[in-house]
Amino acid sequence: MGRPTLTPPQARLGLPALSLLLLGLALGGVGLATAAPDAGTDPAQAAPASEAPAAKAPASKAPAAKAPASKAPASKAAGEDSEDGDSAARAYTKIEPKPLPVLTENEGVGQRVLVVPIKGEIAPGLVPFIRRAVKEHPGVAAIIFEVDTFGGRVDAATEIRDALLSVKVPTVAFINRRAISAGALISLAADYIVFTNGASMGAATPIQMEGGQAKAVGEKMVSYMRAEMRATAEAKGRSGDLAEAMVDADVAIEGVIPKGKLLTVTTDLAATLGLSNAQHETRAELLAALGLSRAEVITSTENWAEGIARFLTSPAVSGVLMLIGMLGLYMELSTPGVGLPGLVGVLALGAFFGGHMVVALAGWEEVVLFALALALLAAEVFVIPGFGVAGIAGLALLGVSLVMAMMNLPLGVAWDGGVVAAALSTVLFSLAGSVVLFFMLLKFLPDARFARGLMLHTTLGGGAAGEDAYQSAPQDWARFAGMRGVASTPLRPSGKALIDGELVDVVSQLDWIPKGTPVRVLEVEGVRIVVVRDANGAGEPGAEEA
């Protein structure tokens, strides 16, 4: 199950999915083509009261500021989640768009205009770029967002939408050439929408990828996006019904779109329906229309940190970072000590959480949960060997922290839309991949040329495997019973001791014994040599107790 997006399948899939998409667009195009003539003949026109001064509309437009009574039932139906609420076609009432304002009288001399490109996939890495660009230029005369996108992730689109709604200067969405899916939500959040010839906007229903196919999400996710689109459109004085029709195929509007089709508008249809404020072919034409032809144009670009964050938070890279991180930690826990695998694992997971924190997907809560998970797993390995409560809790917290770092939607919406399932599947895939790679490394790494310097290939005693080589379990170990020796390593409780001139594996019966402590063999149980501290001193190693 894939992550829910507002991205049409052709933006990510191969030729089979592209063929299916083209067929769907062809069917949708037929519905829109038959609806366009009817839409153009609708006589009802209404503009919000706030538009009258800006547009300098004639007196005849003032009474139209109040929406007719026929629109109230449609608005009520839009808030209902039942099928009955959207079964009947809604009456279409055109809201006349306000014209582009002339912002200066001197062609923008001494003024600045900010241009922010929104192109390609709408991903979490785009969010900090948009926020920074808007925040760093509060005194500009206008901000032009040049939109050309097939869409992207729901959470990223809503974050950018919120950023646009908070801007205090005039904003323009310059659609050149498409604002599909997430691009439609972002464009509706601008004060003015300007189309180029041959542009399109709409088709904003959320989908999720499952088995290489685009699947519909649950009603909760659709309802969430329907409300987001409607609220955004109404906040800028546009038709909420048209915005909803871009999300939900069950929304039918008389003379505009039948039930069962998603609304996607072209340049001409957008002008007919009142969704566009103007049509211009170039940025220079748009600036001239705004009275800013001689203004200084500032084009915002991603800085290095935002570029890295966008790269690190891409789905493929995030999965690889998790895989490398868990593989490194697994190897480090399997071979205790601070070494290269542990360092690589920490760096990979640090890059994963750092990138997601930059794009506001992850916070310190996820980092704390992850650190607690590592502490529990370390306790399970080093302090309380076995696999019990600490190990299970550590694995659970590890999964929770990684899943939480990859989503930024309300939990109910994320669950219904498949976000939780998609993030969990990514974590499980990375975990399984790290285990497989670990065992592959165990099998093939010792024979690799670059790894020979990292591994010991000789045995104690100087020979490769001769009679002088150290043997951990001699066959005549029973002869050590009652002998004295010296602990060659700390016994915690197991370790090695030098007894009768041989280095053997032993285990302490009562407590931990420091290195160099005289010991006495208490008993021999099969291959297990049990020793205790020798209270009488070292004596002669190997001498038997009297």
Coordinates of N, CA and C in Angstrom, one line a residue, residues 67-95 226 230 234 239-245 248 250-254 256:
A67 N -24.9 36.1 -2.1 CA -25.2 34.9 -2.9 C -26.7 34.6 -2.9
P68 N -27.2 34.2 -4.0 CA -28.7 33.9 -4.0 C -29.0 32.7 -3.1
A69 N -30.3 32.7 -2.8 CA -30.7 31.7 -1.8 C -30.5 30.3 -2.3
S70 N -30.4 30.1 -3.6 CA -30.2 28.8 -4.2 C -28.9 28.2 -3.9
K71 N -27.9 29.0 -3.4 CA -26.6 28.5 -3.2 C -26.5 27.9 -1.8
A72 N -27.4 28.3 -0.9 CA -27.3 27.8 0.5 C -27.5 26.3 0.6
P73 N -28.5 25.7 -0.1 CA -28.6 24.3 0.0 C -27.4 23.6 -0.5
A74 N -26.8 24.1 -1.6 CA -25.6 23.5 -2.1 C -24.5 23.5 -1.1
S75 N -24.3 24.6 -0.4 CA -23.2 24.7 0.6 C -23.5 23.7 1.7
K76 N -24.8 23.5 2.1 CA -25.1 22.6 3.1 C -24.8 21.2 2.7
A77 N -25.1 20.9 1.4 CA -24.8 19.6 0.9 C -23.4 19.3 0.9
A78 N -22.6 20.3 0.7 CA -21.1 20.1 0.6 C -20.6 19.7 1.9
G79 N -21.2 20.0 3.0 CA -20.7 19.6 4.3 C -21.1 18.3 4.7
E80 N -22.0 17.6 4.0 CA -22.5 16.3 4.3 C -21.6 15.2 3.7
D81 N -21.3 14.2 4.5 CA -20.5 13.1 4.1 C -21.3 11.9 3.5
S82 N -22.6 12.0 3.7 CA -23.4 10.8 3.2 C -23.6 10.9 1.7
E83 N -24.0 9.8 1.1 CA -24.1 9.8 -0.4 C -25.3 10.7 -0.8
D84 N -26.3 10.8 0.1 CA -27.5 11.6 -0.3 C -27.2 13.0 -0.4
G85 N -26.1 13.5 0.3 CA -25.8 14.9 0.3 C -25.3 15.3 -1.1
D86 N -24.7 14.4 -1.8 CA -24.1 14.7 -3.1 C -24.8 14.1 -4.3
S87 N -25.9 13.4 -4.0 CA -26.6 12.6 -5.1 C -27.2 13.5 -6.1
A88 N -27.8 14.7 -5.6 CA -28.4 15.6 -6.5 C -27.4 16.7 -7.0
A89 N -27.6 17.1 -8.3 CA -26.7 18.1 -8.8 C -26.9 19.4 -8.2
R90 N -25.8 20.1 -7.9 CA -25.9 21.4 -7.2 C -26.2 22.5 -8.3
A91 N -26.9 23.5 -7.9 CA -27.1 24.6 -8.8 C -25.9 25.5 -8.9
Y92 N -25.5 25.8 -10.1 CA -24.2 26.5 -10.3 C -24.5 28.0 -10.3
T93 N -23.7 28.7 -9.4 CA -23.8 30.2 -9.4 C -22.4 30.7 -9.6
K94 N -22.2 31.4 -10.7 CA -20.9 31.9 -11.0 C -20.5 33.1 -10.1
I95 N -19.3 33.1 -9.6 CA -18.8 34.2 -8.8 C -17.8 34.9 -9.7
R226 N -11.7 17.5 0.5 CA -12.9 18.2 0.0 C -13.0 19.5 0.8
R230 N -12.5 23.4 -0.5 CA -13.6 24.3 -0.4 C -13.2 25.5 0.5
E234 N -13.1 29.4 -0.8 CA -14.0 30.4 -0.3 C -13.2 31.5 0.5
S239 N -15.6 29.9 -5.9 CA -16.7 29.0 -5.7 C -16.2 27.7 -5.0
G240 N -16.7 27.4 -3.8 CA -16.4 26.2 -3.1 C -16.9 25.0 -3.8
D241 N -18.0 25.1 -4.5 CA -18.6 23.9 -5.2 C -17.6 23.4 -6.3
L242 N -17.1 24.4 -7.0 CA -16.2 24.0 -8.1 C -14.9 23.4 -7.5
A243 N -14.4 23.9 -6.4 CA -13.3 23.3 -5.7 C -13.5 21.9 -5.3
E244 N -14.7 21.7 -4.7 CA -15.1 20.3 -4.3 C -15.2 19.3 -5.5
A245 N -15.7 19.8 -6.6 CA -15.8 19.0 -7.7 C -14.5 18.5 -8.3
D248 N -14.0 15.4 -5.5 CA -14.9 14.3 -5.3 C -15.8 14.1 -6.6
D250 N -18.4 12.4 -6.8 CA -19.8 12.4 -6.5 C -20.4 13.8 -6.5
V251 N -19.6 14.8 -6.6 CA -20.2 16.2 -6.6 C -20.5 16.5 -8.1
A252 N -21.8 16.8 -8.3 CA -22.3 17.1 -9.6 C -22.8 18.6 -9.6
I253 N -22.5 19.4 -10.6 CA -22.9 20.8 -10.6 C -23.6 21.0 -12.0
E254 N -24.8 21.5 -11.9 CA -25.6 21.7 -13.1 C -24.9 22.5 -14.1
V256 N -22.1 22.1 -15.4 CA -20.6 22.2 -15.3 C -20.0 20.8 -15.4

